Short mmCIF file of C-alpha atoms and ligand atoms in Angstrom, two decimals:
data_model
loop_
_atom_site.label_atom_id
_atom_site.label_comp_id
_atom_site.label_asym_id
_atom_site.label_seq_id
_atom_site.Cartn_x
_atom_site.Cartn_y
_atom_site.Cartn_z
CA UNK A 11 126.85 112.29 78.25
CA UNK A 12 129.06 109.91 76.35
CA UNK A 13 128.85 111.29 72.82
CA UNK A 14 129.52 107.87 71.32
CA UNK A 15 126.28 106.33 72.59
CA UNK A 16 123.95 106.07 69.61
CA UNK A 17 121.35 103.62 68.37
CA UNK A 18 123.15 100.63 66.87
CA UNK A 19 121.46 100.32 63.48
CA UNK A 20 119.01 101.92 61.09
CA UNK A 21 116.32 99.42 62.00
CA UNK A 22 117.05 99.94 65.68
CA UNK A 23 116.59 103.70 65.25
CA UNK A 24 113.26 103.31 63.46
CA UNK A 25 112.09 100.76 66.04
CA UNK A 26 113.03 102.98 68.98
CA UNK A 27 111.59 106.23 67.61
CA UNK A 28 108.58 104.30 66.25
CA UNK A 29 108.19 102.65 69.64
CA UNK A 30 107.98 106.03 71.31
CA UNK A 31 105.53 107.45 68.83
CA UNK A 32 103.27 104.41 68.47
CA UNK A 33 101.55 103.81 71.76
CA UNK A 34 98.37 104.27 73.75
CA UNK A 35 98.05 107.45 71.71
CA UNK A 36 97.20 105.31 68.68
CA UNK A 37 95.26 102.49 70.28
CA UNK A 38 93.50 104.14 73.22
CA UNK A 39 93.44 107.93 72.72
CA UNK A 40 92.94 108.15 68.95
CA UNK A 41 89.84 105.90 68.83
CA UNK A 42 88.08 107.65 71.70
CA UNK A 43 88.82 111.08 70.24
CA UNK A 44 87.60 110.05 66.77
CA UNK A 45 84.49 108.74 68.48
CA UNK A 46 83.81 111.84 70.54
CA UNK A 47 85.04 114.53 68.13
CA UNK A 48 83.12 113.92 64.95
CA UNK A 49 84.58 110.83 63.24
CA UNK A 50 85.83 111.61 59.74
CA UNK A 51 85.85 115.37 60.38
CA UNK A 52 88.36 114.87 63.16
CA UNK A 53 90.35 112.53 60.98
CA UNK A 54 90.84 115.10 58.21
CA UNK A 55 92.12 117.80 60.55
CA UNK A 56 94.27 115.25 62.32
CA UNK A 57 95.97 114.02 59.15
CA UNK A 58 96.66 117.56 57.94
CA UNK A 59 98.03 118.53 61.31
CA UNK A 60 100.28 115.47 61.48
CA UNK A 61 101.83 116.05 58.08
CA UNK A 62 102.11 119.84 57.93
CA UNK A 63 102.74 120.67 61.57
CA UNK A 64 103.92 117.63 63.48
CA UNK A 65 106.46 116.44 60.90
CA UNK A 66 108.53 119.66 60.85
CA UNK A 67 108.35 119.86 64.65
CA UNK A 68 109.64 116.33 64.99
CA UNK A 69 112.49 117.11 62.59
CA UNK A 70 113.35 120.13 64.74
CA UNK A 71 113.40 118.16 67.97
CA UNK A 72 115.52 115.39 66.48
CA UNK A 73 118.02 117.86 65.08
CA UNK A 74 118.33 119.77 68.36
CA UNK A 75 119.05 116.46 70.09
CA UNK A 76 121.52 115.16 67.54
CA UNK A 77 123.44 118.42 67.29
CA UNK A 78 123.83 118.89 71.04
CA UNK A 79 123.78 115.20 72.11
CA UNK A 80 121.99 116.50 75.20
CA UNK A 81 118.85 116.15 77.27
CA UNK A 82 116.10 118.67 76.42
CA UNK A 83 117.21 121.16 79.08
CA UNK A 84 120.90 120.94 78.12
CA UNK A 85 120.11 121.20 74.41
CA UNK A 86 118.63 124.69 74.81
CA UNK A 87 121.38 125.75 77.18
CA UNK A 88 124.07 124.73 74.69
CA UNK A 89 122.47 126.55 71.77
CA UNK A 90 121.66 129.91 73.30
CA UNK A 91 123.43 132.15 75.77
CA UNK A 92 120.06 133.22 77.12
CA UNK A 93 119.29 131.01 80.09
CA UNK A 94 115.57 131.55 79.65
CA UNK A 95 115.51 129.17 76.67
CA UNK A 96 116.56 126.23 78.80
CA UNK A 97 113.27 126.75 80.66
CA UNK A 98 111.58 125.40 77.53
CA UNK A 99 113.50 122.17 78.09
CA UNK A 100 112.48 122.18 81.72
CA UNK A 101 108.82 122.76 80.82
CA UNK A 102 109.11 119.75 78.53
CA UNK A 103 110.53 117.59 81.29
CA UNK A 104 107.68 118.56 83.60
CA UNK A 105 105.15 117.87 80.82
CA UNK A 106 106.51 114.43 80.09
CA UNK A 107 106.45 113.64 83.81
CA UNK A 108 102.75 114.57 84.00
CA UNK A 109 101.93 112.52 80.91
CA UNK A 110 103.75 109.50 82.28
CA UNK A 111 101.66 109.68 85.46
CA UNK A 112 98.25 109.23 83.79
CA UNK A 113 99.67 107.12 80.97
CA UNK A 114 100.84 104.48 83.42
CA UNK A 115 97.31 104.26 84.85
CA UNK A 116 95.92 103.42 81.40
CA UNK A 117 98.78 101.00 80.77
CA UNK A 118 97.91 99.46 84.15
CA UNK A 119 94.31 98.93 82.95
CA UNK A 120 95.76 97.01 80.02
CA UNK A 121 97.80 94.84 82.40
CA UNK A 122 94.72 94.14 84.51
CA UNK A 123 92.60 93.29 81.48
CA UNK A 124 95.36 91.05 80.20
CA UNK A 125 95.23 89.21 83.51
CA UNK A 126 91.43 88.96 83.35
CA UNK A 127 91.61 87.68 79.79
CA UNK A 128 93.99 84.93 80.84
CA UNK A 129 92.40 83.82 84.11
CA UNK A 130 88.70 84.52 83.65
CA UNK A 131 88.03 85.31 80.02
CA UNK A 132 85.26 87.59 78.81
CA UNK A 133 82.74 85.11 77.46
CA UNK A 134 79.40 84.82 79.20
CA UNK A 135 79.35 88.36 80.59
CA UNK A 136 76.65 90.81 79.61
CA UNK A 137 77.45 94.37 78.62
CA UNK A 138 76.16 95.68 81.97
CA UNK A 139 78.37 93.25 83.83
CA UNK A 140 81.44 94.22 81.85
CA UNK A 141 80.84 97.92 82.33
CA UNK A 142 80.04 97.63 86.03
CA UNK A 143 83.08 95.40 86.61
CA UNK A 144 85.27 98.07 85.10
CA UNK A 145 83.68 100.78 87.28
CA UNK A 146 84.15 98.64 90.35
CA UNK A 147 87.74 98.03 89.44
CA UNK A 148 88.43 101.77 89.09
CA UNK A 149 86.57 102.50 92.31
CA UNK A 150 88.83 100.25 94.35
CA UNK A 151 91.61 102.77 93.75
CA UNK A 152 94.25 100.33 94.88
CA UNK A 153 93.86 97.88 92.00
CA UNK A 154 94.56 100.38 89.21
CA UNK A 155 97.29 101.92 91.40
CA UNK A 156 99.02 98.60 91.82
CA UNK A 157 98.80 97.86 88.09
CA UNK A 158 100.23 101.30 87.28
CA UNK A 159 103.10 100.74 89.71
CA UNK A 160 103.89 97.38 88.09
CA UNK A 161 103.99 99.14 84.75
CA UNK A 162 106.34 101.84 86.06
CA UNK A 163 108.70 99.23 87.53
CA UNK A 164 108.80 97.39 84.19
CA UNK A 165 109.55 100.64 82.35
CA UNK A 166 112.28 101.45 84.86
CA UNK A 167 113.79 97.99 84.28
CA UNK A 168 114.14 98.70 80.55
CA UNK A 169 115.53 102.20 81.00
CA UNK A 170 118.13 101.02 83.53
CA UNK A 171 119.44 98.74 80.76
CA UNK A 172 120.47 101.87 78.81
CA UNK A 173 120.05 102.69 75.14
CA UNK A 174 121.28 99.71 73.14
CA UNK A 175 120.72 96.88 75.59
CA UNK A 176 117.50 98.26 77.04
CA UNK A 177 115.51 100.62 74.88
CA UNK A 178 116.68 99.64 71.40
CA UNK A 179 116.58 95.91 72.03
CA UNK A 180 113.07 95.77 73.45
CA UNK A 181 111.73 97.94 70.61
CA UNK A 182 113.38 95.79 67.94
CA UNK A 183 111.57 92.75 69.29
CA UNK A 184 108.21 94.22 70.29
CA UNK A 185 107.42 96.65 67.46
CA UNK A 186 107.19 93.95 64.74
CA UNK A 187 105.01 91.86 67.11
CA UNK A 188 102.69 94.83 67.54
CA UNK A 189 102.40 95.31 63.80
CA UNK A 190 101.44 91.68 63.21
CA UNK A 191 98.79 91.71 65.97
CA UNK A 192 97.13 94.91 64.84
CA UNK A 193 96.99 93.88 61.19
CA UNK A 194 95.43 90.57 62.30
CA UNK A 195 92.73 92.36 64.30
CA UNK A 196 92.07 94.72 61.42
CA UNK A 197 91.53 91.80 59.03
CA UNK A 198 89.23 90.11 61.54
CA UNK A 199 87.05 93.22 61.80
CA UNK A 200 86.07 92.86 58.10
CA UNK A 201 83.87 89.99 59.14
CA UNK A 202 81.78 92.03 61.61
CA UNK A 203 78.34 93.37 60.69
CA UNK A 204 79.24 96.88 61.77
CA UNK A 205 82.15 97.08 59.34
CA UNK A 206 80.48 99.22 56.69
CA UNK A 207 78.92 101.53 59.27
CA UNK A 208 82.37 102.00 60.78
CA UNK A 209 83.85 102.77 57.38
CA UNK A 210 81.20 105.44 56.81
CA UNK A 211 81.83 106.92 60.22
CA UNK A 212 85.58 107.08 59.62
CA UNK A 213 85.77 107.85 55.93
CA UNK A 214 82.73 109.82 54.79
CA UNK A 215 83.88 113.42 55.17
CA UNK A 216 81.39 115.58 57.00
CA UNK A 217 82.90 119.05 56.94
CA UNK A 218 80.02 120.54 58.87
CA UNK A 219 81.33 118.78 61.95
CA UNK A 220 84.68 120.60 61.88
CA UNK A 221 84.35 123.04 64.76
CA UNK A 222 86.78 124.58 67.17
CA UNK A 223 86.66 121.56 69.49
CA UNK A 224 87.49 119.17 66.67
CA UNK A 225 90.49 121.30 65.80
CA UNK A 226 91.66 121.49 69.43
CA UNK A 227 91.34 117.76 69.85
CA UNK A 228 93.16 117.02 66.59
CA UNK A 229 96.10 119.29 67.41
CA UNK A 230 96.54 117.88 70.90
CA UNK A 231 96.30 114.36 69.57
CA UNK A 232 98.89 114.99 66.85
CA UNK A 233 101.38 116.20 69.46
CA UNK A 234 100.57 113.43 71.88
CA UNK A 235 100.78 110.71 69.28
CA UNK A 236 104.05 111.94 67.77
CA UNK A 237 105.56 112.50 71.27
CA UNK A 238 106.11 116.20 70.52
CA UNK A 239 106.41 119.47 72.35
CA UNK A 240 108.18 118.16 75.45
CA UNK A 241 111.61 117.15 74.25
CA UNK A 242 111.11 113.37 74.17
CA UNK A 243 112.33 113.53 70.58
CA UNK A 244 115.22 115.79 71.60
CA UNK A 245 116.25 113.05 74.02
CA UNK A 246 116.02 110.35 71.35
CA UNK A 247 117.62 112.66 68.76
CA UNK A 248 120.70 112.61 70.96
CA UNK A 249 121.13 108.93 70.07
CA UNK A 250 120.44 109.22 66.33
CA UNK A 251 123.50 108.29 64.28
CA UNK A 252 125.25 110.96 62.17
CA UNK A 253 124.51 109.13 58.91
CA UNK A 254 120.74 108.88 59.54
CA UNK A 255 118.63 111.23 57.41
CA UNK A 256 116.39 113.12 59.83
CA UNK A 257 113.73 114.01 57.22
CA UNK A 258 113.53 110.44 55.98
CA UNK A 259 113.37 109.04 59.51
CA UNK A 260 110.64 111.51 60.44
CA UNK A 261 108.49 110.81 57.39
CA UNK A 262 108.77 107.06 57.92
CA UNK A 263 107.73 107.47 61.54
CA UNK A 264 104.87 109.86 60.77
CA UNK A 265 103.42 107.50 58.17
CA UNK A 266 103.79 104.54 60.51
CA UNK A 267 102.07 106.50 63.28
CA UNK A 268 99.13 107.45 61.06
CA UNK A 269 98.85 103.93 59.68
CA UNK A 270 98.74 102.31 63.11
CA UNK A 271 96.18 104.82 64.39
CA UNK A 272 93.98 104.17 61.35
CA UNK A 273 94.40 100.41 61.68
CA UNK A 274 93.42 100.69 65.34
CA UNK A 275 90.38 102.79 64.41
CA UNK A 276 89.36 100.36 61.68
CA UNK A 277 89.90 97.43 64.02
CA UNK A 278 87.85 98.93 66.86
CA UNK A 279 84.89 100.78 65.32
CA UNK A 280 83.31 97.82 63.51
CA UNK A 281 83.01 96.22 66.96
CA UNK A 282 81.63 99.42 68.44
CA UNK A 283 78.90 99.59 65.79
CA UNK A 284 78.20 95.88 65.66
CA UNK A 285 77.38 95.74 69.36
CA UNK A 286 75.68 99.14 69.53
CA UNK A 287 78.22 100.79 71.82
CA UNK A 288 78.33 104.61 72.14
CA UNK A 289 81.33 105.96 70.12
CA UNK A 290 81.37 109.00 72.40
CA UNK A 291 82.12 107.22 75.68
CA UNK A 292 85.51 108.93 76.11
CA UNK A 293 88.75 107.64 77.69
CA UNK A 294 87.23 104.32 78.76
CA UNK A 295 85.95 103.52 75.22
CA UNK A 296 88.23 100.65 74.31
CA UNK A 297 88.22 99.18 77.81
CA UNK A 298 84.46 99.20 78.14
CA UNK A 299 83.66 98.11 74.63
CA UNK A 300 86.29 95.68 73.52
CA UNK A 301 85.79 93.11 76.28
CA UNK A 302 82.18 93.01 75.10
CA UNK A 303 83.31 92.48 71.53
CA UNK A 304 85.64 89.72 72.70
CA UNK A 305 82.90 88.15 74.78
CA UNK A 306 80.80 87.71 71.66
CA UNK A 307 83.35 86.75 69.05
CA UNK A 308 84.59 83.25 68.35
CA UNK A 309 87.95 82.65 70.07
CA UNK A 310 87.26 85.95 71.83
CA UNK A 311 89.18 85.08 74.97
CA UNK A 312 92.27 84.27 73.00
CA UNK A 313 91.98 87.43 70.90
CA UNK A 314 91.40 89.40 74.11
CA UNK A 315 94.66 88.09 75.53
CA UNK A 316 96.49 89.08 72.37
CA UNK A 317 94.84 92.48 72.20
CA UNK A 318 95.66 93.55 75.74
CA UNK A 319 99.18 92.28 75.29
CA UNK A 320 99.38 94.53 72.23
CA UNK A 321 98.20 97.52 74.25
CA UNK A 322 100.81 96.76 76.86
CA UNK A 323 103.62 96.53 74.27
CA UNK A 324 102.56 99.77 72.65
CA UNK A 325 102.51 101.44 76.06
CA UNK A 326 105.87 100.28 77.34
CA UNK A 327 107.79 101.16 74.19
CA UNK A 328 106.39 104.69 74.61
CA UNK A 329 106.82 105.00 78.35
CA UNK A 330 110.54 104.24 78.10
CA UNK A 331 110.76 107.35 75.92
CA UNK A 332 109.01 109.36 78.64
CA UNK A 333 111.33 108.19 81.35
CA UNK A 334 114.50 108.56 79.27
CA UNK A 335 114.47 112.39 78.88
CA UNK A 336 113.91 112.88 82.61
CA UNK A 337 116.63 110.36 83.45
CA UNK A 338 118.98 111.94 80.90
CA UNK A 339 118.33 115.31 82.54
CA UNK A 340 119.06 114.03 86.06
CA UNK A 341 122.18 112.20 84.86
CA UNK A 342 123.62 115.10 82.90
CA UNK A 343 122.57 118.07 85.00
CA UNK A 344 122.76 116.56 88.48
CA UNK A 345 125.59 114.10 87.76
CA UNK A 346 123.71 111.04 88.94
CA UNK A 347 124.32 107.49 87.72
CA UNK A 348 121.70 106.00 85.38
CA UNK A 349 120.48 103.53 87.99
CA UNK A 350 120.05 106.17 90.71
CA UNK A 351 118.33 108.55 88.32
CA UNK A 352 115.89 105.82 87.21
CA UNK A 353 115.00 104.80 90.76
CA UNK A 354 114.55 108.38 91.93
CA UNK A 355 112.36 109.50 89.03
CA UNK A 356 110.31 106.29 88.96
CA UNK A 357 109.46 106.71 92.63
CA UNK A 358 108.15 110.24 92.02
CA UNK A 359 106.17 109.08 89.00
CA UNK A 360 104.77 106.21 91.04
CA UNK A 361 103.38 108.67 93.59
CA UNK A 362 101.85 110.83 90.86
CA UNK A 363 100.31 107.77 89.18
CA UNK A 364 98.68 106.62 92.42
CA UNK A 365 97.17 110.09 92.81
CA UNK A 366 95.80 109.86 89.25
CA UNK A 367 94.31 106.42 89.90
CA UNK A 368 92.68 107.47 93.19
CA UNK A 369 91.35 110.66 91.61
CA UNK A 370 89.14 108.47 89.41
CA UNK A 371 87.40 106.85 92.34
CA UNK A 372 83.77 108.02 92.57
CA UNK A 373 83.39 111.20 94.66
CA UNK A 374 87.16 111.52 95.03
CA UNK A 375 88.30 114.88 96.33
CA UNK A 376 91.43 114.81 94.16
CA UNK A 377 90.03 117.46 91.84
CA UNK A 378 91.90 120.25 90.01
CA UNK A 379 90.00 123.00 88.16
CA UNK A 380 86.84 120.93 88.29
CA UNK A 381 88.36 117.75 86.83
CA UNK A 382 89.87 114.71 88.49
CA UNK A 383 93.69 114.73 88.34
CA UNK A 384 93.75 112.07 85.62
CA UNK A 385 91.49 114.03 83.25
CA UNK A 386 93.11 117.31 84.18
CA UNK A 387 96.61 116.11 83.26
CA UNK A 388 95.33 114.43 80.08
CA UNK A 389 93.55 117.63 78.95
CA UNK A 390 95.94 120.28 80.18
CA UNK A 391 99.03 118.70 78.61
CA UNK A 392 97.27 118.33 75.25
CA UNK A 393 95.68 121.79 75.28
CA UNK A 394 98.49 123.83 76.80
CA UNK A 395 101.86 122.29 77.60
CA UNK A 396 102.47 120.43 74.36
CA UNK A 397 101.33 123.16 71.94
CA UNK A 398 103.18 125.86 73.91
CA UNK A 399 106.29 123.67 74.14
CA UNK A 400 106.09 122.92 70.42
CA UNK A 401 105.60 126.62 69.58
CA UNK A 402 108.71 127.60 71.54
CA UNK A 403 110.76 124.74 70.05
CA UNK A 404 109.77 125.89 66.57
CA UNK A 405 110.62 129.54 67.26
CA UNK A 406 113.92 128.46 68.76
CA UNK A 407 114.91 126.22 65.83
CA UNK A 408 113.63 128.63 63.17
CA UNK A 409 114.78 131.95 64.56
CA UNK A 410 117.41 131.43 67.28
CA UNK A 411 119.60 128.47 66.32
CA UNK A 412 122.25 129.32 63.69
CA UNK A 413 121.06 128.57 60.17
CA UNK A 414 124.18 126.49 59.41
CA UNK A 415 123.48 124.08 62.21
CA UNK A 416 119.94 123.47 61.04
CA UNK A 417 121.05 123.13 57.41
CA UNK A 418 123.78 120.62 58.29
CA UNK A 419 121.48 118.50 60.40
CA UNK A 420 118.62 118.41 57.90
CA UNK A 421 120.74 117.76 54.81
CA UNK A 422 123.50 115.76 56.56
CA UNK A 423 126.13 118.32 55.60
CA UNK A 424 124.65 119.05 52.21
CA UNK A 425 124.51 115.41 51.12
CA UNK A 426 120.71 115.34 50.86
CA UNK A 427 118.19 117.40 48.93
CA UNK A 428 118.19 121.16 49.41
CA UNK A 429 114.64 121.69 48.26
CA UNK A 430 113.32 119.71 51.17
CA UNK A 431 115.31 121.92 53.48
CA UNK A 432 113.75 124.97 51.85
CA UNK A 433 110.15 123.77 52.47
CA UNK A 434 111.02 122.71 55.98
CA UNK A 435 112.43 126.12 56.80
CA UNK A 436 109.44 127.96 55.36
CA UNK A 437 107.02 125.88 57.41
CA UNK A 438 109.20 126.24 60.49
CA UNK A 439 109.67 130.00 60.41
CA UNK A 440 106.30 131.23 59.19
CA UNK A 441 103.51 128.73 58.76
CA UNK A 442 103.78 126.75 62.00
CA UNK A 443 104.38 129.69 64.37
CA UNK A 444 101.38 131.45 62.84
CA UNK A 445 99.06 128.45 63.10
CA UNK A 446 100.24 127.48 66.59
CA UNK A 447 100.14 131.10 67.75
CA UNK A 448 96.47 131.37 66.74
CA UNK A 449 95.75 127.98 68.30
CA UNK A 450 97.34 128.89 71.63
CA UNK A 451 95.67 132.31 71.82
CA UNK A 452 92.29 130.79 71.04
CA UNK A 453 92.77 128.15 73.74
CA UNK A 454 93.79 130.76 76.29
CA UNK A 455 90.80 132.96 75.58
CA UNK A 456 88.30 130.11 75.46
N1 LIG B 19 103.43 109.05 71.52
C1 LIG B 19 103.07 108.21 72.60
C2 LIG B 19 101.77 107.49 72.26
O1 LIG B 19 101.24 107.66 71.21
C3 LIG B 19 102.93 108.96 73.89
C4 LIG B 19 104.10 109.79 74.28
C5 LIG B 19 103.90 111.09 74.68
C6 LIG B 19 105.40 109.28 74.29
C7 LIG B 19 104.97 111.87 75.07
C8 LIG B 19 106.48 110.07 74.68
C9 LIG B 19 106.26 111.36 75.06
O2 LIG B 19 101.27 106.75 73.03
#
């Protein structure tokens, strides 16, 4: 890879990394998990996990990328003579491929709802109608498939443009738009009757609800939302400029990620409670409930258009960061041009996405371990691939990579605070491997 390719500016770096991190994870996955995993109890574990576990892991991925200027597979190969380590990079590339497959189906839902909001609007439909329309839509199989394919083609278009002209540019424009829209929706939700009930649900700590499933869900969500454990941040780290402070960048991103997830939760749950919708409905929560909210609110059609556009923006700025590591891998390891790599990988992802969409059709036989392919990939990546990937990345950075390299990357050659480096290293070498080790063993034996 050309070592000189980096993000062009500080703002561009934050927008690109923020664009990856802030996505359907915040707006679609976080609300349905809060709803189904115990509200505030989930939130507490999630926040702790983000700050104490996800932040150091993100710093590690970024530093591996910036030091090697390589794709996830190449980064491990360059830093250790033992070939086995590069398998961690390969596992990451497979994981991100699987995530992209089901992610594009959800992003496709957003595209379809955006279209509905524009051409038909939501007003005048009852809750049964809205829910049965959505089921019908999923049951066609071809409609969600087509929408997912459109989404993949759009992502491919951005990634073909390269780092500065494609990825960085689109993020610099779209991320501020996203922020404005979500803050607007949050402010609107104050006016709903269910606002205080939603606040209680999200903010009144109920420690009795913290069980093993809450913890599992919170860990998986922290990795998913921060794009960790599969090398997406190694890939972006490769474009981080030498003068950027990795700890500062990571903390900014982590806080932004938490803030957007909370804003999304606060924007969505008042509607859920106002209109008596079940918080535990799972992955379809926002798609089954929000159209109803829009159908009943003043200017609901207009807000619906804006909202589904927001979901689309959040999704595409993340999906480019899923495609990029795989493309980087094919370019660097198989010597392909960017355009060829993008077309090749997007075609494979398209096939996987269609399988995911058809697996959701009622009575579909596309079932793996008792779940449809969509749910299986969503669960298995969060429960296994990401935590295992993250565990190995942490062991590698803490115990295998030379100390000097890590020190130089974290402190920018000693120019930044040493004490931060000290805490980072403690968490990296002892705390996180212990916690993740217990987590992984518990998952395996459950
Ligand atoms: N973090 C993204 C989100 O919250 C999803 C993602 C996962 C992006 C893996 C890149 C890699 O939606």
